[in-house]
Every structure is written in C-alpha cells, then in structure tokens.
CSV table of C-alpha atoms and ligand atoms in Angstrom, one decimal:
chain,number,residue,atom,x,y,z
A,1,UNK,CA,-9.5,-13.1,70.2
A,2,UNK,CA,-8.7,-16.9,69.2
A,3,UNK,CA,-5.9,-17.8,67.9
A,4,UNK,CA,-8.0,-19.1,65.0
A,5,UNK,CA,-9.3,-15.2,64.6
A,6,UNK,CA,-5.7,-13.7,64.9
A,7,UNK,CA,-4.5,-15.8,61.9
A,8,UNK,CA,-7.4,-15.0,60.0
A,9,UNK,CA,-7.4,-11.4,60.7
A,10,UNK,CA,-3.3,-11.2,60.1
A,11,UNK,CA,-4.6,-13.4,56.6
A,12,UNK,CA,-7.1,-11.0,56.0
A,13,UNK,CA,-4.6,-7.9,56.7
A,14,UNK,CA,-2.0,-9.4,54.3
A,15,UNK,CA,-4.4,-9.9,51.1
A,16,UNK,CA,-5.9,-6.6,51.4
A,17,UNK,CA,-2.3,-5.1,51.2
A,18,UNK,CA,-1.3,-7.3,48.7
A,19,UNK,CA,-4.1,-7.0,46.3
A,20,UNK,CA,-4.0,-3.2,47.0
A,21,UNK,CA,-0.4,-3.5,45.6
A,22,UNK,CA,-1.4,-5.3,42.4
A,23,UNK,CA,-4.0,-2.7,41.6
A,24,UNK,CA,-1.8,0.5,42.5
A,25,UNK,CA,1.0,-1.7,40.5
A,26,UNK,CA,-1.4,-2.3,37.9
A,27,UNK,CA,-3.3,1.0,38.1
A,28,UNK,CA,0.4,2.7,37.5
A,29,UNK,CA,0.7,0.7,34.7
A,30,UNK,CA,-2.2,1.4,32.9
A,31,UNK,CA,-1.3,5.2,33.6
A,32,UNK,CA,1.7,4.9,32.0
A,33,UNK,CA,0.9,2.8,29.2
A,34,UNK,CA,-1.7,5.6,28.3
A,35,UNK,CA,0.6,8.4,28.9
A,36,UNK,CA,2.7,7.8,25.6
A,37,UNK,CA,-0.5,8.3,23.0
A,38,UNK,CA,-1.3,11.3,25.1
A,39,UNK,CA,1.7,12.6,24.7
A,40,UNK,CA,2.6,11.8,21.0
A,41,UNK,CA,-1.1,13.9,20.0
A,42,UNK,CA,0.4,16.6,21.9
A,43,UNK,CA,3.7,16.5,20.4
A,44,UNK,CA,5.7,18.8,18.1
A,45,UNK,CA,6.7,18.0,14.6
A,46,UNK,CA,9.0,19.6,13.3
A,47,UNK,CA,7.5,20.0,9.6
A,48,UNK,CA,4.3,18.7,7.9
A,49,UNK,CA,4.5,17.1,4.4
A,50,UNK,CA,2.3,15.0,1.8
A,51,UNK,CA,3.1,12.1,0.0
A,52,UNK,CA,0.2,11.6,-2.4
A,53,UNK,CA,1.0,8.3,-4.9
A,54,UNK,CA,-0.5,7.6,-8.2
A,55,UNK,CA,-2.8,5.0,-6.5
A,56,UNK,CA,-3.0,4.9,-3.0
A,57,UNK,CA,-2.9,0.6,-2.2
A,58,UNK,CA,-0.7,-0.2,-5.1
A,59,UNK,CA,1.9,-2.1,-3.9
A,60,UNK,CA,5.0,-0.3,-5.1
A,61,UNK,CA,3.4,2.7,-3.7
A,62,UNK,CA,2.9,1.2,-0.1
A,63,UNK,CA,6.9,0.7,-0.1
A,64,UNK,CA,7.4,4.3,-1.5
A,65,UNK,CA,5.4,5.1,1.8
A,66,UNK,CA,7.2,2.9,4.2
A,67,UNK,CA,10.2,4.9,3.0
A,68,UNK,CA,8.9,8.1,3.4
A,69,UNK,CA,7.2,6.8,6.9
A,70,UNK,CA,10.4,5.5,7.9
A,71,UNK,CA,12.5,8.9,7.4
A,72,UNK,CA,9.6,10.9,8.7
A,73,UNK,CA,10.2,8.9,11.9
A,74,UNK,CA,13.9,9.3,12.1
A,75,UNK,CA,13.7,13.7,11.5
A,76,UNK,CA,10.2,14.6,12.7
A,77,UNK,CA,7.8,14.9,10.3
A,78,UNK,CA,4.1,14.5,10.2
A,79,UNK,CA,3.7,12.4,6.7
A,80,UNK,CA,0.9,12.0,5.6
A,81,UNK,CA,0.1,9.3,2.6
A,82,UNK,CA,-3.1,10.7,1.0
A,83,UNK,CA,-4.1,9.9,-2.6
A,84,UNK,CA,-7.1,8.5,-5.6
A,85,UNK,CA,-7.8,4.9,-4.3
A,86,UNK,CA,-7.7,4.0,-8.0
A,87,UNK,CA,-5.7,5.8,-10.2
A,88,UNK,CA,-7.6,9.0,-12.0
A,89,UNK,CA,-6.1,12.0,-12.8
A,90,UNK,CA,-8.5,14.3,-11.7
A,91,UNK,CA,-8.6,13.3,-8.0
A,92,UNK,CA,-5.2,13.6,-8.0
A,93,UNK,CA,-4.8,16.8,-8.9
A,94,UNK,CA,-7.4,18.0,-6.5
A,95,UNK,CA,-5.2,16.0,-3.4
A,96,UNK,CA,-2.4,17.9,-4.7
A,97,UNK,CA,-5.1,21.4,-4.3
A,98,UNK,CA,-6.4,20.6,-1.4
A,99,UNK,CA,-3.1,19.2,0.5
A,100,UNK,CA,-1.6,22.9,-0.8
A,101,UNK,CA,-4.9,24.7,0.2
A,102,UNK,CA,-4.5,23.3,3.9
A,103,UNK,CA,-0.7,25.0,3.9
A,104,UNK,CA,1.3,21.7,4.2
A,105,UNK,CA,5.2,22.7,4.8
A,106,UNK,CA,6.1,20.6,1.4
A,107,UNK,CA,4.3,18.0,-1.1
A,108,UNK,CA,5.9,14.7,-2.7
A,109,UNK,CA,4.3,13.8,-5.5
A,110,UNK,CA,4.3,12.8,-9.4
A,111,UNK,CA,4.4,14.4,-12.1
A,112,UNK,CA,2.6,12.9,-14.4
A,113,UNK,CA,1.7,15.2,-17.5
A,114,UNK,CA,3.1,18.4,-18.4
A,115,UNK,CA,-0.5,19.8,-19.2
A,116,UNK,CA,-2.2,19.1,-15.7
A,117,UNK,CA,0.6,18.8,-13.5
A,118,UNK,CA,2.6,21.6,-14.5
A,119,UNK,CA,0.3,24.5,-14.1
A,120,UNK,CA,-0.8,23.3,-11.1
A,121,UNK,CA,3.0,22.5,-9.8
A,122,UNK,CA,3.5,26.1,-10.6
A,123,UNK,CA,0.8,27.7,-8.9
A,124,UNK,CA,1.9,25.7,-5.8
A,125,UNK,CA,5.9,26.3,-5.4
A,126,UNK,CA,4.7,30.1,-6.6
A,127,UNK,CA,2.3,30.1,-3.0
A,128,UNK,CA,5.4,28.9,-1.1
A,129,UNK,CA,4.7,25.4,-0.8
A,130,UNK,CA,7.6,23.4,-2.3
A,131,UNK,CA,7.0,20.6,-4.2
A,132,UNK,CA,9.2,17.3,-5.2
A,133,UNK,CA,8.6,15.2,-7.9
A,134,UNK,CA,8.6,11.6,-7.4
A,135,UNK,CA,8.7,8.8,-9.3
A,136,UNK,CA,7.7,10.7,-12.2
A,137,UNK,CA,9.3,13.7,-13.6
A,138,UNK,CA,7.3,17.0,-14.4
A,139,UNK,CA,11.1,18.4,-15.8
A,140,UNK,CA,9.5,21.7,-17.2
A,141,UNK,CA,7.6,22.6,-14.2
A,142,UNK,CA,8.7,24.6,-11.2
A,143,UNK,CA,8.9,21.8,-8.8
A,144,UNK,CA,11.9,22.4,-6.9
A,145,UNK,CA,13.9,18.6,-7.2
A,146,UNK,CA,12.8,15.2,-8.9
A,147,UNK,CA,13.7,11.7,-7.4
A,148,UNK,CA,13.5,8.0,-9.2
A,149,UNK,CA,14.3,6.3,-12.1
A,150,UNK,CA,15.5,7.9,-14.7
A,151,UNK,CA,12.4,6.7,-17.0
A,152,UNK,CA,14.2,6.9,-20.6
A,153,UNK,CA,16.5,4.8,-19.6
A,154,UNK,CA,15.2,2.4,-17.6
A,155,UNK,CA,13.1,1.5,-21.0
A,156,UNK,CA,16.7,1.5,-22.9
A,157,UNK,CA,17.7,-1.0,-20.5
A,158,UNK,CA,14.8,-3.6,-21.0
A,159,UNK,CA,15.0,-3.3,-24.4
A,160,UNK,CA,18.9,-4.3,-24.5
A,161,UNK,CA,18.3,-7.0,-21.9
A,162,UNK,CA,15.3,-8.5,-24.2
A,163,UNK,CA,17.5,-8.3,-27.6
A,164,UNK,CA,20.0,-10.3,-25.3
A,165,UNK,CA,17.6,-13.0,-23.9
A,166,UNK,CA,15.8,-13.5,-27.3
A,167,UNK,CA,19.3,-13.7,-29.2
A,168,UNK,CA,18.0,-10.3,-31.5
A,169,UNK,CA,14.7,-12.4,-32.3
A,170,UNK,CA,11.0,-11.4,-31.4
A,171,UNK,CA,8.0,-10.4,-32.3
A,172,UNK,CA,7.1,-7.7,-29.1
A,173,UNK,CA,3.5,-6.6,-27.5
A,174,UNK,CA,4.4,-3.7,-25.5
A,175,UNK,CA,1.6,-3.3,-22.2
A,176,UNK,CA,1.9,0.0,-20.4
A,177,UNK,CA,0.2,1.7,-17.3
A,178,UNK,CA,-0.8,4.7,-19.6
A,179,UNK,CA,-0.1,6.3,-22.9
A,180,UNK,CA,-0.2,10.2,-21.4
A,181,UNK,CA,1.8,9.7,-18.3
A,182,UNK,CA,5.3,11.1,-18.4
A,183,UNK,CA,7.4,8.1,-16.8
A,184,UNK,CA,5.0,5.5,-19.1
A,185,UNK,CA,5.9,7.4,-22.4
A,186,UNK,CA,9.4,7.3,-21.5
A,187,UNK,CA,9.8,3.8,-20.5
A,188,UNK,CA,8.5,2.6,-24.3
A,189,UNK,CA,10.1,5.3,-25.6
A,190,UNK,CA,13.7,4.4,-24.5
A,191,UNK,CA,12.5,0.3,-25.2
A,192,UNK,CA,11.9,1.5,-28.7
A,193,UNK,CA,14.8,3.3,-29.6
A,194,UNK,CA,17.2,0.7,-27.8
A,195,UNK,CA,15.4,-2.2,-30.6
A,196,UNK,CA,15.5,0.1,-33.3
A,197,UNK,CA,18.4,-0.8,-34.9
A,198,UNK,CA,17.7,-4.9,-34.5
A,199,UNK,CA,16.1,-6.0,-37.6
A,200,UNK,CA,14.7,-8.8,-35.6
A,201,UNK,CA,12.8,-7.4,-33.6
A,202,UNK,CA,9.8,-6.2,-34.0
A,203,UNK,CA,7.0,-4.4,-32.0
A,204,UNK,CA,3.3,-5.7,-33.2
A,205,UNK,CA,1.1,-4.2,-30.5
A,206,UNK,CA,1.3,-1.6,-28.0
A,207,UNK,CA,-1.8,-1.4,-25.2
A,208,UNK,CA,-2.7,0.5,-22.2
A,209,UNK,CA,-3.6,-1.2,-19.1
A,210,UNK,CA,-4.6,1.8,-16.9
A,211,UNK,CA,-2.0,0.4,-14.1
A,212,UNK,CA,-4.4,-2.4,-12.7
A,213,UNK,CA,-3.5,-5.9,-13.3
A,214,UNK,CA,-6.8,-6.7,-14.6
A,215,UNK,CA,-6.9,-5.0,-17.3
A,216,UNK,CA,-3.2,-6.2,-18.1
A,217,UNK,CA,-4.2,-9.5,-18.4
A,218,UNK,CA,-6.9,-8.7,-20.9
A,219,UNK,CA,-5.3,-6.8,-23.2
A,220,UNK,CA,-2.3,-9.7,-22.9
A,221,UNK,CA,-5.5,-11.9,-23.9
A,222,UNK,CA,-6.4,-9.9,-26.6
A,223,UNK,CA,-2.9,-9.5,-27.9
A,224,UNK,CA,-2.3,-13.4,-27.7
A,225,UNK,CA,-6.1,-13.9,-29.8
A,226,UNK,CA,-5.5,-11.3,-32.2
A,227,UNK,CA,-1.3,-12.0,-32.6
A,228,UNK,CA,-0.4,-15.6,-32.5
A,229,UNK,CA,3.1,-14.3,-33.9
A,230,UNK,CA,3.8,-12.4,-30.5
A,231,UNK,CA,6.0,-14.5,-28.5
A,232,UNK,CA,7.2,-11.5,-25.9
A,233,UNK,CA,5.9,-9.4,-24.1
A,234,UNK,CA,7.2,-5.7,-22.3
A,235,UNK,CA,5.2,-5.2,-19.4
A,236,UNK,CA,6.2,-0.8,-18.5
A,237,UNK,CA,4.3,-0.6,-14.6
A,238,UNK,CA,4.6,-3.0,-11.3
A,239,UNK,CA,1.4,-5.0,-12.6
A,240,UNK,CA,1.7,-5.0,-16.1
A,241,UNK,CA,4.3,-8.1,-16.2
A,242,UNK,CA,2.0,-9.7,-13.5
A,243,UNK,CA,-1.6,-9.5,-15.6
A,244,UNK,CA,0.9,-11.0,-18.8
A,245,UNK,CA,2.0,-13.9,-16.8
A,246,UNK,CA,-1.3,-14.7,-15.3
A,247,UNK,CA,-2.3,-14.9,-19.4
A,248,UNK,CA,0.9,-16.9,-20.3
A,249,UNK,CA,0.5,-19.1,-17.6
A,250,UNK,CA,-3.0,-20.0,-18.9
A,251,UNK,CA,-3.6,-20.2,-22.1
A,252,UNK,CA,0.3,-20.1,-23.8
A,253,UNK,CA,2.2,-22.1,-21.2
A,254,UNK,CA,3.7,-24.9,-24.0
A,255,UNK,CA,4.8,-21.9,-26.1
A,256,UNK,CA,8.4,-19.7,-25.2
A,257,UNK,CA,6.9,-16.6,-24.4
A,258,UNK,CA,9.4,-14.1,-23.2
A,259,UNK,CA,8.4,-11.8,-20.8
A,260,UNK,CA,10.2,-9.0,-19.1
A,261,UNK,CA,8.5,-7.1,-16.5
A,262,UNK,CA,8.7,-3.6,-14.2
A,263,UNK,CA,9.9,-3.8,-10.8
A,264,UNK,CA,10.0,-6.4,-8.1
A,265,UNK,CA,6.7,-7.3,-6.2
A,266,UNK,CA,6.5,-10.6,-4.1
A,267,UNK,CA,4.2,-11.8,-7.2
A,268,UNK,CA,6.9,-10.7,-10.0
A,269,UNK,CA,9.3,-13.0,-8.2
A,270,UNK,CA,7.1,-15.2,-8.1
A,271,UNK,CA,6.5,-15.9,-11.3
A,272,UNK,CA,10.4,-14.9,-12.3
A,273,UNK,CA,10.7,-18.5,-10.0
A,274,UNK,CA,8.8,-20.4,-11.8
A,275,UNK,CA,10.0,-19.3,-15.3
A,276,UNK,CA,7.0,-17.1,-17.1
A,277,UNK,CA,8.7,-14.0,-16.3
A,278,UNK,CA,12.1,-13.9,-17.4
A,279,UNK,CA,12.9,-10.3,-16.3
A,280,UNK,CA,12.3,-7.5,-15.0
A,281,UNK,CA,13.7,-3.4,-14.1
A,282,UNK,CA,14.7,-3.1,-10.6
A,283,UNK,CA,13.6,0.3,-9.0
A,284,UNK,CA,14.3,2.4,-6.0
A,285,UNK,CA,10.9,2.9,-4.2
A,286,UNK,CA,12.0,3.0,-0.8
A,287,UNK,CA,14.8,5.0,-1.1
A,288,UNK,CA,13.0,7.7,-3.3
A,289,UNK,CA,10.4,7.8,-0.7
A,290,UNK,CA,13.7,8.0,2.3
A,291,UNK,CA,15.5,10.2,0.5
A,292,UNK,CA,12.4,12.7,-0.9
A,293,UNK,CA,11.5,13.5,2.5
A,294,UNK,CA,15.2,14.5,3.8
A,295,UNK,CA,15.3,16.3,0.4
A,296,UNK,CA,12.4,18.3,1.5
A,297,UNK,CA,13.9,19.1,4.9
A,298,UNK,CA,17.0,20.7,3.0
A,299,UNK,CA,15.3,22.6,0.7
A,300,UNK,CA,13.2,24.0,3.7
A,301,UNK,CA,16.0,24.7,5.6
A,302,UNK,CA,18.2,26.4,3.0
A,303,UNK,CA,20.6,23.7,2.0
A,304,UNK,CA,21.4,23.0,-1.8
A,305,UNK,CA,19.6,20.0,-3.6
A,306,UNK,CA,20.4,18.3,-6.8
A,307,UNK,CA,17.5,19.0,-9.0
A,308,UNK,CA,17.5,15.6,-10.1
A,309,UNK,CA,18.5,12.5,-8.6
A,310,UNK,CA,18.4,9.3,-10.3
A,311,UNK,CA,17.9,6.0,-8.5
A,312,UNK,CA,19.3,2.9,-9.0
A,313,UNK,CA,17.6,0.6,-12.1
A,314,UNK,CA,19.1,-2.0,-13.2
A,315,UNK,CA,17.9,-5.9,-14.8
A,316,UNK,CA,17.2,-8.0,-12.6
A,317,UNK,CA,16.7,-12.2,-13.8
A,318,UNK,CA,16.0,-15.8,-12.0
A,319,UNK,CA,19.8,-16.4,-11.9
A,320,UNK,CA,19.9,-13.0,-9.6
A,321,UNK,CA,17.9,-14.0,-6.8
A,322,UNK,CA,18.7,-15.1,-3.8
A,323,UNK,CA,18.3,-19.1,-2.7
A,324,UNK,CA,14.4,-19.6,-1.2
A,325,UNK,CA,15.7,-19.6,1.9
A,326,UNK,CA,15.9,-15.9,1.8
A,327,UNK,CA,12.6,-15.4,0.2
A,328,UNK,CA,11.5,-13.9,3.7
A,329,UNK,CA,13.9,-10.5,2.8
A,330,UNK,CA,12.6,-9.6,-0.2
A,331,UNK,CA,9.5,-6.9,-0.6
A,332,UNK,CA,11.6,-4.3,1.3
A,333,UNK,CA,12.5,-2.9,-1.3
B,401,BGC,C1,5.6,3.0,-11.5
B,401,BGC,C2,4.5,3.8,-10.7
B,401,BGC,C3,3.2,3.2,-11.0
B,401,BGC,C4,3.2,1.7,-10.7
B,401,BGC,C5,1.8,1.2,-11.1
B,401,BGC,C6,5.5,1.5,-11.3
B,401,BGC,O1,6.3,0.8,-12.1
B,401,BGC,O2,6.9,3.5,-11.3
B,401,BGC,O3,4.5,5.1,-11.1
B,401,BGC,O4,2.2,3.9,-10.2
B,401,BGC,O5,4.2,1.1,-11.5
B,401,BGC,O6,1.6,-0.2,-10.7
C-alpha cells in the first residue's frame, strides 16, 4: 500500500468511527429525549379531579386554572380544565354529570343557582364524589367546602369605594354578568345596600351582560342613549368594566364618567392607566384555584376543612399600581 493509501485508509477509518459516535451519541439522545413522554403516560397520579369554570377561555378563568394546574403539579393530580366554551347553564351542568358519571376522585366547580346546582351537587357528594365550590357559593347545597370572594361583600366594598371617589354624588348604571347567578346577585346586592343610606346616590339602570364583553359595551351604549344623567358606571364580572370603558372611551370621553370595575385583567389595567376606569375589586383566582385542589386532597384523605374560605378582595385604584416598568408582573394573579 502507498503511503498516499495508508492515510487515506487511516482517514477513512477515523470518520467512520467518528460519525458512528455522533449517531450512537445522537441516537442515545433521541432515546432519551423520548423516554420522559413515555414515561409520564405511564405514570401514576395520585388522584383525578375536574375543574370545570363558568366559561372555559375567559380570562380570569385561565388564571383560576394555572392555579389549580400549578398545585396539581406540585401533589400529583391529574386536573383536568373541562367546561361550556361560552357560558350556558345547561352545558355546565351536564360537564358537572358527565365528569361525576366517569367517577372523577373530586369536582371544583361553581355554584351558580340554588335551583340547578344544588340538586345536582347533591346527587353527586351523595355518590361519593366530593365536590368544592369555587368562585361561586352554592351555601345550601351539600358541597363539602366553598373557596373565593366573599360575594356580598365584595359588592359592599365597591359601593363604599364609589361613594368615596364621587364625594356621595352619582347617578349609577349597574352592568352585571347575570341576574340568576349566585355570586352576580350578591355583588349588586352588597353595592346596593352599601349606597342605601347616601341620598346622593342613585342607581338609574341595572342590565345583564351575559359575562361577554360584547354585550357590556352595548348595554353601556344603551344606558349612555337612553340616560344622559348616568355619569358612573358598576361593572359586577372581569369584562363588564372592560365593554363600559370601550363605550366611555368612545362616545363620553369629554364627560367625568366614573367607572369602577371587577377584577384585574391586563385590559382593566389598561384602561385604569389611562384614566376611564377608576377602580376596580381585586380577587383571588389563583389562589382559589391553588388552594381548591389541596383542599380536595384533605378532604379525600380525612383531614378537616373550613367549609368556607374567603379570599382576599380588596379596592384596587391607578395610584395602587406599580411603576410601568413592572407592567411585565402583572396577570399572574
Ligand atoms: C367572576 C367569574 C365570572 C367572570 C366572568 C368574574 O368576576 O368571578 O365567576 O365567570 O367574572 O368574566
């Protein structure tokens, strides 16, 4: 052999071991990169629950989710997030039917009418299944522990904060996600009977927007047509305050138009920035979806739970928060 042909055998010789390296090194990695998936369908959870929301892409729900998701991860449970794509009653009773039907370990859901939810509550702790009211309080039914705002007062509270910001002067509409559901009722209830005593105040218009911000902003439409006097507005669900400002924003913007909202979506702040909304209630919905699934693991496994526990709810205003810089943090919650 040359010497030409011994370098290009020994050449030859060297690439075939090293690209036999790459693809065993390569080949190992794909294995093991697979391996994981296979192994998390094989593995064991420890229980199986349902969270099934009002509306399944609503916003606030998605971070009730995230903290259900997120305490599922840290204890071993199989969540799963199933619920009407638009809010209607009768699909979510049926979730609630089939979820029990399919013998779930425990269901997180609302509660959102003592006629149709209650029964059906019933008929499901009575089967074993245990159920946990979220949100929304079902308080005469069977479930077996309630988590969220406490709904009464988290009405009381706007009410105060608006006779505060409007100096005991206004002439209200009042928008809210429904006029049957529990936590709705009790959010203008509690507004109501913390304006009562103001002779200042008073409430021309009350309206339902069926939760979806569309339907918000027209009836905030109608109220501004049909009202001229109105000059603030009570917004009682995450996108009520949003489909009022969109309105304001439009066709009242040269007017003072008070507006205090419901909870604190990316768009809420938004507009609490730039002035149309003045206010709005803080809730919990992370930590009642955390919390509601570490509830359900103590009630399976025998420990005592608080039949109700009330979130956090508070006011929250532009003056509250934090500099722009810190816009990134917010949503979490
Ligand atoms: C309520 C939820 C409701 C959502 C609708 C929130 O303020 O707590 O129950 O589904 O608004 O956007």
């Amino acid at each position: 052999m040359s010497k030409l042909s011994i370098t290009a055998y020994t050449f030859g010789v060297l690439f075939f071991i090293v690209s036999c390296s790459f693809s065993i090194f390569y080949g190992i990695k794909v294995v093991t990169h697979d391996l994981p998936s296979e192994k998390k369908t094989q593995e064991k959870y420890n229980y199986h629950f349902v969270l099934i929301p009002e509306e399944l892409d609503n916003e606030y729900w998605r971070l009730v989710e995230k903290g259900a998701k997120a305490a599922a991860e840290d204890y071993g449970v199989m969540l799963e997030y199933v619920g009407p794509k638009q809010a209607n009653i009768e699909d979510h009773l049926k979730t609630i039917e089939m979820s029990a039907a399919s013998k779930v370990d425990g269901i997180m859901t609302q509660g959102l009418s003592d006629e149709q939810f209650t029964p059906l509550i019933n008929r499901v702790v009575e089967k074993g299944i245990p159920v946990i009211t979220v949100d929304t309080d079902a308080a005469n039914s069977n479930r077996k522990a309630y988590i969220g705002t406490d709904n009464y007062y988290s009405g009381y509270l706007a009410g105060k904060a608006l006779i505060a910001d409007t100096k005991g002067r206004a002439n209200v509409a009042i928008i809210t996600g429904s006029f049957y559901k529990n936590h709705q009722i009790k959010r203008v209830q509690g507004f109501q009977d913390a304006v009562k005593p103001e002779e200042n105040i008073h409430i021309i218009d009350i309206q339902e927007s069926e939760i979806s911000r569309v339907q918000a902003a027209e009836k905030a439409y109608q109220i501004v047509q049909e009202h001229p006097e109105v000059n603030a507005f009570y917004g009682t669900s995450a996108l009520d305050g949003i489909g009022i400002a969109q309105v304001v924003k439009k066709y009242r913007k040269n007017e003072q138009i008070y507006i205090m909202g419901f909870d604190t979506l990316p768009e809420t702040l938004n507009y609490i920035r730039e002035g149309i909304i003045n206010a709005t209630v803080v809730q919990e919905p992370f930590e009642m979806g955390y919390e509601s699934v570490k509830m359900m693991i103590d009630l399976i496994e025998g420990k005592k739970v608080p039949s109700v526990i009330h979130t956090n709810t508070k006011i929250l205003r532009a003056g509250d928060l934090p500099p722009a810089s810190r816009k990134r943090m917010e949503g979490n919650h």
